[in-house]
Amino acid sequence: AAAVDAFEAALFPPFQTVLQMDVAEFTPYVFQIFAQLLEARRGSLSGAYQELFSPLLVPAMWERRANVPALSRLLRAYASTRDAAVLHSLPQMLGIFQKLVASKATEGEGCALLAALFEAAPTGALAQYVPEIARIALTRWQHNRTRKYALALCHALGVLVCR
């Protein structure tokens, strides 16, 4: 825990500068490292992570294809914290899922995010969204089947069923 805190203290200021300056070449790496740090952190989210979370839900953040795998991993790391603020943003995160599964290039990331949400969110919080999730997932399946999507969707649904 002390090592994670030390890394965060050293890395957050320059990484925030990279994100504020929108340095496209480095942002995916910054998001990947944030995800790794968050996965290694135990306990509640620090203020820096809480500040970083809301901008991740803005659709424009997901426009750069190079950012998508790292952003998806970072959102999955946030979901795994089961923080109340993160779970309160379930509708926005499901909107990101919808955006990601709409493209063959990002369908796997969308299903991985969905699986993380199924694992982290309380069943009661998800119940109201399951019909819409099913509609989105099955409509995508009906119109544009790929093996990658089939495997990723089966994994996500398996997580839901095994909860």
mmCIF file with all atom_site columns, C-alpha atoms in Angstrom:
data_model
loop_
_atom_site.group_PDB
_atom_site.id
_atom_site.type_symbol
_atom_site.label_atom_id
_atom_site.label_alt_id
_atom_site.label_comp_id
_atom_site.label_asym_id
_atom_site.label_entity_id
_atom_site.label_seq_id
_atom_site.pdbx_PDB_ins_code
_atom_site.Cartn_x
_atom_site.Cartn_y
_atom_site.Cartn_z
_atom_site.occupancy
_atom_site.B_iso_or_equiv
_atom_site.pdbx_formal_charge
_atom_site.auth_seq_id
_atom_site.auth_comp_id
_atom_site.auth_asym_id
_atom_site.auth_atom_id
_atom_site.pdbx_PDB_model_num
ATOM 1   C CA . ALA A 1 1   ? 0.000   0.000   0.000   1.00 0.00 ? 1   ALA A CA 1
ATOM 2   C CA . ALA A 1 2   ? 2.826   2.385   0.814   1.00 0.00 ? 2   ALA A CA 1
ATOM 3   C CA . ALA A 1 3   ? 4.474   1.666   -2.539  1.00 0.00 ? 3   ALA A CA 1
ATOM 4   C CA . VAL A 1 4   ? 1.238   2.418   -4.393  1.00 0.00 ? 4   VAL A CA 1
ATOM 5   C CA . ASP A 1 5   ? 0.859   5.684   -2.474  1.00 0.00 ? 5   ASP A CA 1
ATOM 6   C CA . ALA A 1 6   ? 4.442   6.636   -3.335  1.00 0.00 ? 6   ALA A CA 1
ATOM 7   C CA . PHE A 1 7   ? 3.921   5.870   -7.026  1.00 0.00 ? 7   PHE A CA 1
ATOM 8   C CA . GLU A 1 8   ? 0.677   7.843   -7.061  1.00 0.00 ? 8   GLU A CA 1
ATOM 9   C CA . ALA A 1 9   ? 2.318   10.831  -5.370  1.00 0.00 ? 9   ALA A CA 1
ATOM 10  C CA . ALA A 1 10  ? 5.121   10.820  -7.917  1.00 0.00 ? 10  ALA A CA 1
ATOM 11  C CA . LEU A 1 11  ? 3.032   10.112  -11.019 1.00 0.00 ? 11  LEU A CA 1
ATOM 12  C CA . PHE A 1 12  ? -0.232  11.996  -10.575 1.00 0.00 ? 12  PHE A CA 1
ATOM 13  C CA . PRO A 1 13  ? 1.132   15.540  -11.159 1.00 0.00 ? 13  PRO A CA 1
ATOM 14  C CA . PRO A 1 14  ? 2.933   14.813  -14.456 1.00 0.00 ? 14  PRO A CA 1
ATOM 15  C CA . PHE A 1 15  ? 0.108   12.563  -15.638 1.00 0.00 ? 15  PHE A CA 1
ATOM 16  C CA . GLN A 1 16  ? -2.476  15.237  -14.923 1.00 0.00 ? 16  GLN A CA 1
ATOM 17  C CA . THR A 1 17  ? -0.360  17.633  -16.979 1.00 0.00 ? 17  THR A CA 1
ATOM 18  C CA . VAL A 1 18  ? -0.291  15.159  -19.880 1.00 0.00 ? 18  VAL A CA 1
ATOM 19  C CA . LEU A 1 19  ? -4.080  14.833  -19.715 1.00 0.00 ? 19  LEU A CA 1
ATOM 20  C CA . GLN A 1 20  ? -4.672  18.584  -19.400 1.00 0.00 ? 20  GLN A CA 1
ATOM 21  C CA . MET A 1 21  ? -2.384  19.291  -22.352 1.00 0.00 ? 21  MET A CA 1
ATOM 22  C CA . ASP A 1 22  ? -4.120  16.488  -24.297 1.00 0.00 ? 22  ASP A CA 1
ATOM 23  C CA . VAL A 1 23  ? -0.879  14.860  -25.442 1.00 0.00 ? 23  VAL A CA 1
ATOM 24  C CA . ALA A 1 24  ? -2.430  12.202  -27.686 1.00 0.00 ? 24  ALA A CA 1
ATOM 25  C CA . GLU A 1 25  ? 0.739   10.109  -27.904 1.00 0.00 ? 25  GLU A CA 1
ATOM 26  C CA . PHE A 1 26  ? 0.894   9.566   -24.141 1.00 0.00 ? 26  PHE A CA 1
ATOM 27  C CA . THR A 1 27  ? -2.711  9.544   -22.923 1.00 0.00 ? 27  THR A CA 1
ATOM 28  C CA . PRO A 1 28  ? -3.305  5.812   -23.509 1.00 0.00 ? 28  PRO A CA 1
ATOM 29  C CA . TYR A 1 29  ? -0.228  4.999   -21.428 1.00 0.00 ? 29  TYR A CA 1
ATOM 30  C CA . VAL A 1 30  ? -1.327  7.361   -18.677 1.00 0.00 ? 30  VAL A CA 1
ATOM 31  C CA . PHE A 1 31  ? -4.732  5.662   -18.530 1.00 0.00 ? 31  PHE A CA 1
ATOM 32  C CA . GLN A 1 32  ? -3.095  2.216   -18.438 1.00 0.00 ? 32  GLN A CA 1
ATOM 33  C CA . ILE A 1 33  ? -0.865  3.193   -15.527 1.00 0.00 ? 33  ILE A CA 1
ATOM 34  C CA . PHE A 1 34  ? -3.779  4.789   -13.682 1.00 0.00 ? 34  PHE A CA 1
ATOM 35  C CA . ALA A 1 35  ? -5.667  1.505   -14.120 1.00 0.00 ? 35  ALA A CA 1
ATOM 36  C CA . GLN A 1 36  ? -2.752  -0.508  -12.758 1.00 0.00 ? 36  GLN A CA 1
ATOM 37  C CA . LEU A 1 37  ? -2.389  1.798   -9.768  1.00 0.00 ? 37  LEU A CA 1
ATOM 38  C CA . LEU A 1 38  ? -6.106  1.663   -9.061  1.00 0.00 ? 38  LEU A CA 1
ATOM 39  C CA . GLU A 1 39  ? -6.104  -2.135  -9.303  1.00 0.00 ? 39  GLU A CA 1
ATOM 40  C CA . ALA A 1 40  ? -3.232  -2.255  -6.795  1.00 0.00 ? 40  ALA A CA 1
ATOM 41  C CA . ARG A 1 41  ? -4.908  0.186   -4.385  1.00 0.00 ? 41  ARG A CA 1
ATOM 42  C CA . ARG A 1 42  ? -6.826  -1.156  -1.439  1.00 0.00 ? 42  ARG A CA 1
ATOM 43  C CA . GLY A 1 43  ? -9.614  0.717   0.269   1.00 0.00 ? 43  GLY A CA 1
ATOM 44  C CA . SER A 1 44  ? -11.575 3.751   -0.853  1.00 0.00 ? 44  SER A CA 1
ATOM 45  C CA . LEU A 1 45  ? -10.832 6.029   -3.778  1.00 0.00 ? 45  LEU A CA 1
ATOM 46  C CA . SER A 1 46  ? -8.539  8.956   -3.096  1.00 0.00 ? 46  SER A CA 1
ATOM 47  C CA . GLY A 1 47  ? -9.597  12.470  -4.037  1.00 0.00 ? 47  GLY A CA 1
ATOM 48  C CA . ALA A 1 48  ? -7.407  12.388  -7.147  1.00 0.00 ? 48  ALA A CA 1
ATOM 49  C CA . TYR A 1 49  ? -9.159  9.281   -8.446  1.00 0.00 ? 49  TYR A CA 1
ATOM 50  C CA . GLN A 1 50  ? -12.558 10.767  -7.641  1.00 0.00 ? 50  GLN A CA 1
ATOM 51  C CA . GLU A 1 51  ? -11.689 13.879  -9.670  1.00 0.00 ? 51  GLU A CA 1
ATOM 52  C CA . LEU A 1 52  ? -10.448 11.780  -12.563 1.00 0.00 ? 52  LEU A CA 1
ATOM 53  C CA . PHE A 1 53  ? -13.590 9.627   -12.761 1.00 0.00 ? 53  PHE A CA 1
ATOM 54  C CA . SER A 1 54  ? -16.240 12.052  -14.090 1.00 0.00 ? 54  SER A CA 1
ATOM 55  C CA . PRO A 1 55  ? -14.252 13.175  -17.158 1.00 0.00 ? 55  PRO A CA 1
ATOM 56  C CA . LEU A 1 56  ? -13.871 9.523   -18.156 1.00 0.00 ? 56  LEU A CA 1
ATOM 57  C CA . LEU A 1 57  ? -17.628 9.325   -18.703 1.00 0.00 ? 57  LEU A CA 1
ATOM 58  C CA . VAL A 1 58  ? -17.676 12.133  -21.283 1.00 0.00 ? 58  VAL A CA 1
ATOM 59  C CA . PRO A 1 59  ? -18.333 10.625  -24.743 1.00 0.00 ? 59  PRO A CA 1
ATOM 60  C CA . ALA A 1 60  ? -15.653 12.795  -26.378 1.00 0.00 ? 60  ALA A CA 1
ATOM 61  C CA . MET A 1 61  ? -13.017 11.021  -24.282 1.00 0.00 ? 61  MET A CA 1
ATOM 62  C CA . TRP A 1 62  ? -13.842 7.800   -26.125 1.00 0.00 ? 62  TRP A CA 1
ATOM 63  C CA . GLU A 1 63  ? -13.497 9.229   -29.645 1.00 0.00 ? 63  GLU A CA 1
ATOM 64  C CA . ARG A 1 64  ? -9.789  8.434   -29.968 1.00 0.00 ? 64  ARG A CA 1
ATOM 65  C CA . ARG A 1 65  ? -9.547  4.759   -30.854 1.00 0.00 ? 65  ARG A CA 1
ATOM 66  C CA . ALA A 1 66  ? -6.101  4.500   -29.229 1.00 0.00 ? 66  ALA A CA 1
ATOM 67  C CA . ASN A 1 67  ? -7.568  5.472   -25.842 1.00 0.00 ? 67  ASN A CA 1
ATOM 68  C CA . VAL A 1 68  ? -10.350 2.873   -25.801 1.00 0.00 ? 68  VAL A CA 1
ATOM 69  C CA . PRO A 1 69  ? -8.489  -0.200  -24.447 1.00 0.00 ? 69  PRO A CA 1
ATOM 70  C CA . ALA A 1 70  ? -6.828  1.805   -21.678 1.00 0.00 ? 70  ALA A CA 1
ATOM 71  C CA . LEU A 1 71  ? -9.999  3.718   -20.808 1.00 0.00 ? 71  LEU A CA 1
ATOM 72  C CA . SER A 1 72  ? -11.971 0.487   -20.719 1.00 0.00 ? 72  SER A CA 1
ATOM 73  C CA . ARG A 1 73  ? -9.456  -1.073  -18.364 1.00 0.00 ? 73  ARG A CA 1
ATOM 74  C CA . LEU A 1 74  ? -9.515  2.037   -16.180 1.00 0.00 ? 74  LEU A CA 1
ATOM 75  C CA . LEU A 1 75  ? -13.325 1.998   -15.966 1.00 0.00 ? 75  LEU A CA 1
ATOM 76  C CA . ARG A 1 76  ? -13.207 -1.703  -15.115 1.00 0.00 ? 76  ARG A CA 1
ATOM 77  C CA . ALA A 1 77  ? -10.752 -0.888  -12.327 1.00 0.00 ? 77  ALA A CA 1
ATOM 78  C CA . TYR A 1 78  ? -13.101 1.822   -11.054 1.00 0.00 ? 78  TYR A CA 1
ATOM 79  C CA . ALA A 1 79  ? -16.020 -0.626  -11.145 1.00 0.00 ? 79  ALA A CA 1
ATOM 80  C CA . SER A 1 80  ? -14.054 -3.164  -9.127  1.00 0.00 ? 80  SER A CA 1
ATOM 81  C CA . THR A 1 81  ? -13.703 -0.650  -6.288  1.00 0.00 ? 81  THR A CA 1
ATOM 82  C CA . ARG A 1 82  ? -17.493 -0.787  -5.831  1.00 0.00 ? 82  ARG A CA 1
ATOM 83  C CA . ASP A 1 83  ? -17.333 2.871   -4.799  1.00 0.00 ? 83  ASP A CA 1
ATOM 84  C CA . ALA A 1 84  ? -20.792 4.422   -4.362  1.00 0.00 ? 84  ALA A CA 1
ATOM 85  C CA . ALA A 1 85  ? -20.033 7.313   -6.739  1.00 0.00 ? 85  ALA A CA 1
ATOM 86  C CA . VAL A 1 86  ? -18.879 4.885   -9.404  1.00 0.00 ? 86  VAL A CA 1
ATOM 87  C CA . LEU A 1 87  ? -21.942 2.674   -9.045  1.00 0.00 ? 87  LEU A CA 1
ATOM 88  C CA . HIS A 1 88  ? -24.145 5.781   -9.098  1.00 0.00 ? 88  HIS A CA 1
ATOM 89  C CA . SER A 1 89  ? -22.767 6.411   -12.612 1.00 0.00 ? 89  SER A CA 1
ATOM 90  C CA . LEU A 1 90  ? -24.039 3.085   -13.896 1.00 0.00 ? 90  LEU A CA 1
ATOM 91  C CA . PRO A 1 91  ? -26.249 4.675   -16.615 1.00 0.00 ? 91  PRO A CA 1
ATOM 92  C CA . GLN A 1 92  ? -23.297 6.586   -18.082 1.00 0.00 ? 92  GLN A CA 1
ATOM 93  C CA . MET A 1 93  ? -21.099 3.502   -17.970 1.00 0.00 ? 93  MET A CA 1
ATOM 94  C CA . LEU A 1 94  ? -23.788 1.475   -19.733 1.00 0.00 ? 94  LEU A CA 1
ATOM 95  C CA . GLY A 1 95  ? -23.936 4.229   -22.359 1.00 0.00 ? 95  GLY A CA 1
ATOM 96  C CA . ILE A 1 96  ? -20.221 3.679   -22.926 1.00 0.00 ? 96  ILE A CA 1
ATOM 97  C CA . PHE A 1 97  ? -20.889 -0.055  -23.255 1.00 0.00 ? 97  PHE A CA 1
ATOM 98  C CA . GLN A 1 98  ? -23.495 0.735   -25.932 1.00 0.00 ? 98  GLN A CA 1
ATOM 99  C CA . LYS A 1 99  ? -21.057 2.970   -27.819 1.00 0.00 ? 99  LYS A CA 1
ATOM 100 C CA . LEU A 1 100 ? -18.297 0.372   -27.688 1.00 0.00 ? 100 LEU A CA 1
ATOM 101 C CA . VAL A 1 101 ? -20.350 -2.605  -28.871 1.00 0.00 ? 101 VAL A CA 1
ATOM 102 C CA . ALA A 1 102 ? -21.585 -0.588  -31.835 1.00 0.00 ? 102 ALA A CA 1
ATOM 103 C CA . SER A 1 103 ? -18.173 -0.987  -33.486 1.00 0.00 ? 103 SER A CA 1
ATOM 104 C CA . LYS A 1 104 ? -16.311 -4.165  -34.440 1.00 0.00 ? 104 LYS A CA 1
ATOM 105 C CA . ALA A 1 105 ? -13.078 -2.476  -33.385 1.00 0.00 ? 105 ALA A CA 1
ATOM 106 C CA . THR A 1 106 ? -14.229 -1.938  -29.790 1.00 0.00 ? 106 THR A CA 1
ATOM 107 C CA . GLU A 1 107 ? -16.844 -4.647  -29.208 1.00 0.00 ? 107 GLU A CA 1
ATOM 108 C CA . GLY A 1 108 ? -14.555 -6.712  -26.990 1.00 0.00 ? 108 GLY A CA 1
ATOM 109 C CA . GLU A 1 109 ? -13.816 -3.738  -24.758 1.00 0.00 ? 109 GLU A CA 1
ATOM 110 C CA . GLY A 1 110 ? -17.537 -3.035  -24.439 1.00 0.00 ? 110 GLY A CA 1
ATOM 111 C CA . CYS A 1 111 ? -18.296 -6.570  -23.329 1.00 0.00 ? 111 CYS A CA 1
ATOM 112 C CA . ALA A 1 112 ? -15.367 -6.554  -20.896 1.00 0.00 ? 112 ALA A CA 1
ATOM 113 C CA . LEU A 1 113 ? -16.770 -3.370  -19.359 1.00 0.00 ? 113 LEU A CA 1
ATOM 114 C CA . LEU A 1 114 ? -20.205 -4.963  -19.140 1.00 0.00 ? 114 LEU A CA 1
ATOM 115 C CA . ALA A 1 115 ? -18.748 -8.031  -17.395 1.00 0.00 ? 115 ALA A CA 1
ATOM 116 C CA . ALA A 1 116 ? -16.986 -5.781  -14.869 1.00 0.00 ? 116 ALA A CA 1
ATOM 117 C CA . LEU A 1 117 ? -20.237 -3.935  -14.188 1.00 0.00 ? 117 LEU A CA 1
ATOM 118 C CA . PHE A 1 118 ? -22.107 -7.225  -13.767 1.00 0.00 ? 118 PHE A CA 1
ATOM 119 C CA . GLU A 1 119 ? -19.479 -8.345  -11.271 1.00 0.00 ? 119 GLU A CA 1
ATOM 120 C CA . ALA A 1 120 ? -19.306 -5.099  -9.281  1.00 0.00 ? 120 ALA A CA 1
ATOM 121 C CA . ALA A 1 121 ? -22.821 -3.690  -9.174  1.00 0.00 ? 121 ALA A CA 1
ATOM 122 C CA . PRO A 1 122 ? -25.410 -4.975  -6.712  1.00 0.00 ? 122 PRO A CA 1
ATOM 123 C CA . THR A 1 123 ? -28.056 -7.113  -8.385  1.00 0.00 ? 123 THR A CA 1
ATOM 124 C CA . GLY A 1 124 ? -30.798 -4.666  -7.437  1.00 0.00 ? 124 GLY A CA 1
ATOM 125 C CA . ALA A 1 125 ? -28.962 -1.785  -9.077  1.00 0.00 ? 125 ALA A CA 1
ATOM 126 C CA . LEU A 1 126 ? -28.625 -3.726  -12.331 1.00 0.00 ? 126 LEU A CA 1
ATOM 127 C CA . ALA A 1 127 ? -32.145 -5.146  -12.515 1.00 0.00 ? 127 ALA A CA 1
ATOM 128 C CA . GLN A 1 128 ? -33.694 -2.058  -14.083 1.00 0.00 ? 128 GLN A CA 1
ATOM 129 C CA . TYR A 1 129 ? -31.048 -2.014  -16.839 1.00 0.00 ? 129 TYR A CA 1
ATOM 130 C CA . VAL A 1 130 ? -31.036 -5.699  -17.811 1.00 0.00 ? 130 VAL A CA 1
ATOM 131 C CA . PRO A 1 131 ? -33.830 -5.398  -20.429 1.00 0.00 ? 131 PRO A CA 1
ATOM 132 C CA . GLU A 1 132 ? -32.041 -2.505  -22.158 1.00 0.00 ? 132 GLU A CA 1
ATOM 133 C CA . ILE A 1 133 ? -28.682 -4.288  -21.956 1.00 0.00 ? 133 ILE A CA 1
ATOM 134 C CA . ALA A 1 134 ? -30.274 -7.369  -23.519 1.00 0.00 ? 134 ALA A CA 1
ATOM 135 C CA . ARG A 1 135 ? -31.860 -5.265  -26.271 1.00 0.00 ? 135 ARG A CA 1
ATOM 136 C CA . ILE A 1 136 ? -28.541 -3.581  -27.111 1.00 0.00 ? 136 ILE A CA 1
ATOM 137 C CA . ALA A 1 137 ? -26.525 -6.803  -26.972 1.00 0.00 ? 137 ALA A CA 1
ATOM 138 C CA . LEU A 1 138 ? -28.975 -8.901  -28.977 1.00 0.00 ? 138 LEU A CA 1
ATOM 139 C CA . THR A 1 139 ? -29.649 -6.199  -31.575 1.00 0.00 ? 139 THR A CA 1
ATOM 140 C CA . ARG A 1 140 ? -25.894 -5.962  -32.127 1.00 0.00 ? 140 ARG A CA 1
ATOM 141 C CA . TRP A 1 141 ? -25.738 -9.752  -32.343 1.00 0.00 ? 141 TRP A CA 1
ATOM 142 C CA . GLN A 1 142 ? -28.585 -9.876  -34.859 1.00 0.00 ? 142 GLN A CA 1
ATOM 143 C CA . HIS A 1 143 ? -27.139 -7.246  -37.201 1.00 0.00 ? 143 HIS A CA 1
ATOM 144 C CA . ASN A 1 144 ? -23.409 -7.840  -37.050 1.00 0.00 ? 144 ASN A CA 1
ATOM 145 C CA . ARG A 1 145 ? -22.183 -11.168 -35.727 1.00 0.00 ? 145 ARG A CA 1
ATOM 146 C CA . THR A 1 146 ? -18.503 -11.724 -35.139 1.00 0.00 ? 146 THR A CA 1
ATOM 147 C CA . ARG A 1 147 ? -16.770 -14.536 -33.311 1.00 0.00 ? 147 ARG A CA 1
ATOM 148 C CA . LYS A 1 148 ? -15.008 -12.017 -31.069 1.00 0.00 ? 148 LYS A CA 1
ATOM 149 C CA . TYR A 1 149 ? -18.315 -10.440 -30.056 1.00 0.00 ? 149 TYR A CA 1
ATOM 150 C CA . ALA A 1 150 ? -19.935 -13.817 -29.445 1.00 0.00 ? 150 ALA A CA 1
ATOM 151 C CA . LEU A 1 151 ? -17.145 -14.924 -27.115 1.00 0.00 ? 151 LEU A CA 1
ATOM 152 C CA . ALA A 1 152 ? -16.995 -11.591 -25.273 1.00 0.00 ? 152 ALA A CA 1
ATOM 153 C CA . LEU A 1 153 ? -20.777 -11.429 -24.847 1.00 0.00 ? 153 LEU A CA 1
ATOM 154 C CA . CYS A 1 154 ? -20.910 -15.029 -23.605 1.00 0.00 ? 154 CYS A CA 1
ATOM 155 C CA . HIS A 1 155 ? -18.262 -14.176 -21.028 1.00 0.00 ? 155 HIS A CA 1
ATOM 156 C CA . ALA A 1 156 ? -20.197 -11.105 -19.842 1.00 0.00 ? 156 ALA A CA 1
ATOM 157 C CA . LEU A 1 157 ? -23.455 -13.026 -19.629 1.00 0.00 ? 157 LEU A CA 1
ATOM 158 C CA . GLY A 1 158 ? -21.668 -15.849 -17.820 1.00 0.00 ? 158 GLY A CA 1
ATOM 159 C CA . VAL A 1 159 ? -20.511 -13.352 -15.189 1.00 0.00 ? 159 VAL A CA 1
ATOM 160 C CA . LEU A 1 160 ? -24.107 -12.183 -14.760 1.00 0.00 ? 160 LEU A CA 1
ATOM 161 C CA . VAL A 1 161 ? -25.485 -15.716 -14.455 1.00 0.00 ? 161 VAL A CA 1
ATOM 162 C CA . CYS A 1 162 ? -22.790 -16.862 -12.005 1.00 0.00 ? 162 CYS A CA 1
ATOM 163 C CA . ARG A 1 163 ? -23.252 -13.977 -9.556  1.00 0.00 ? 163 ARG A CA 1
#
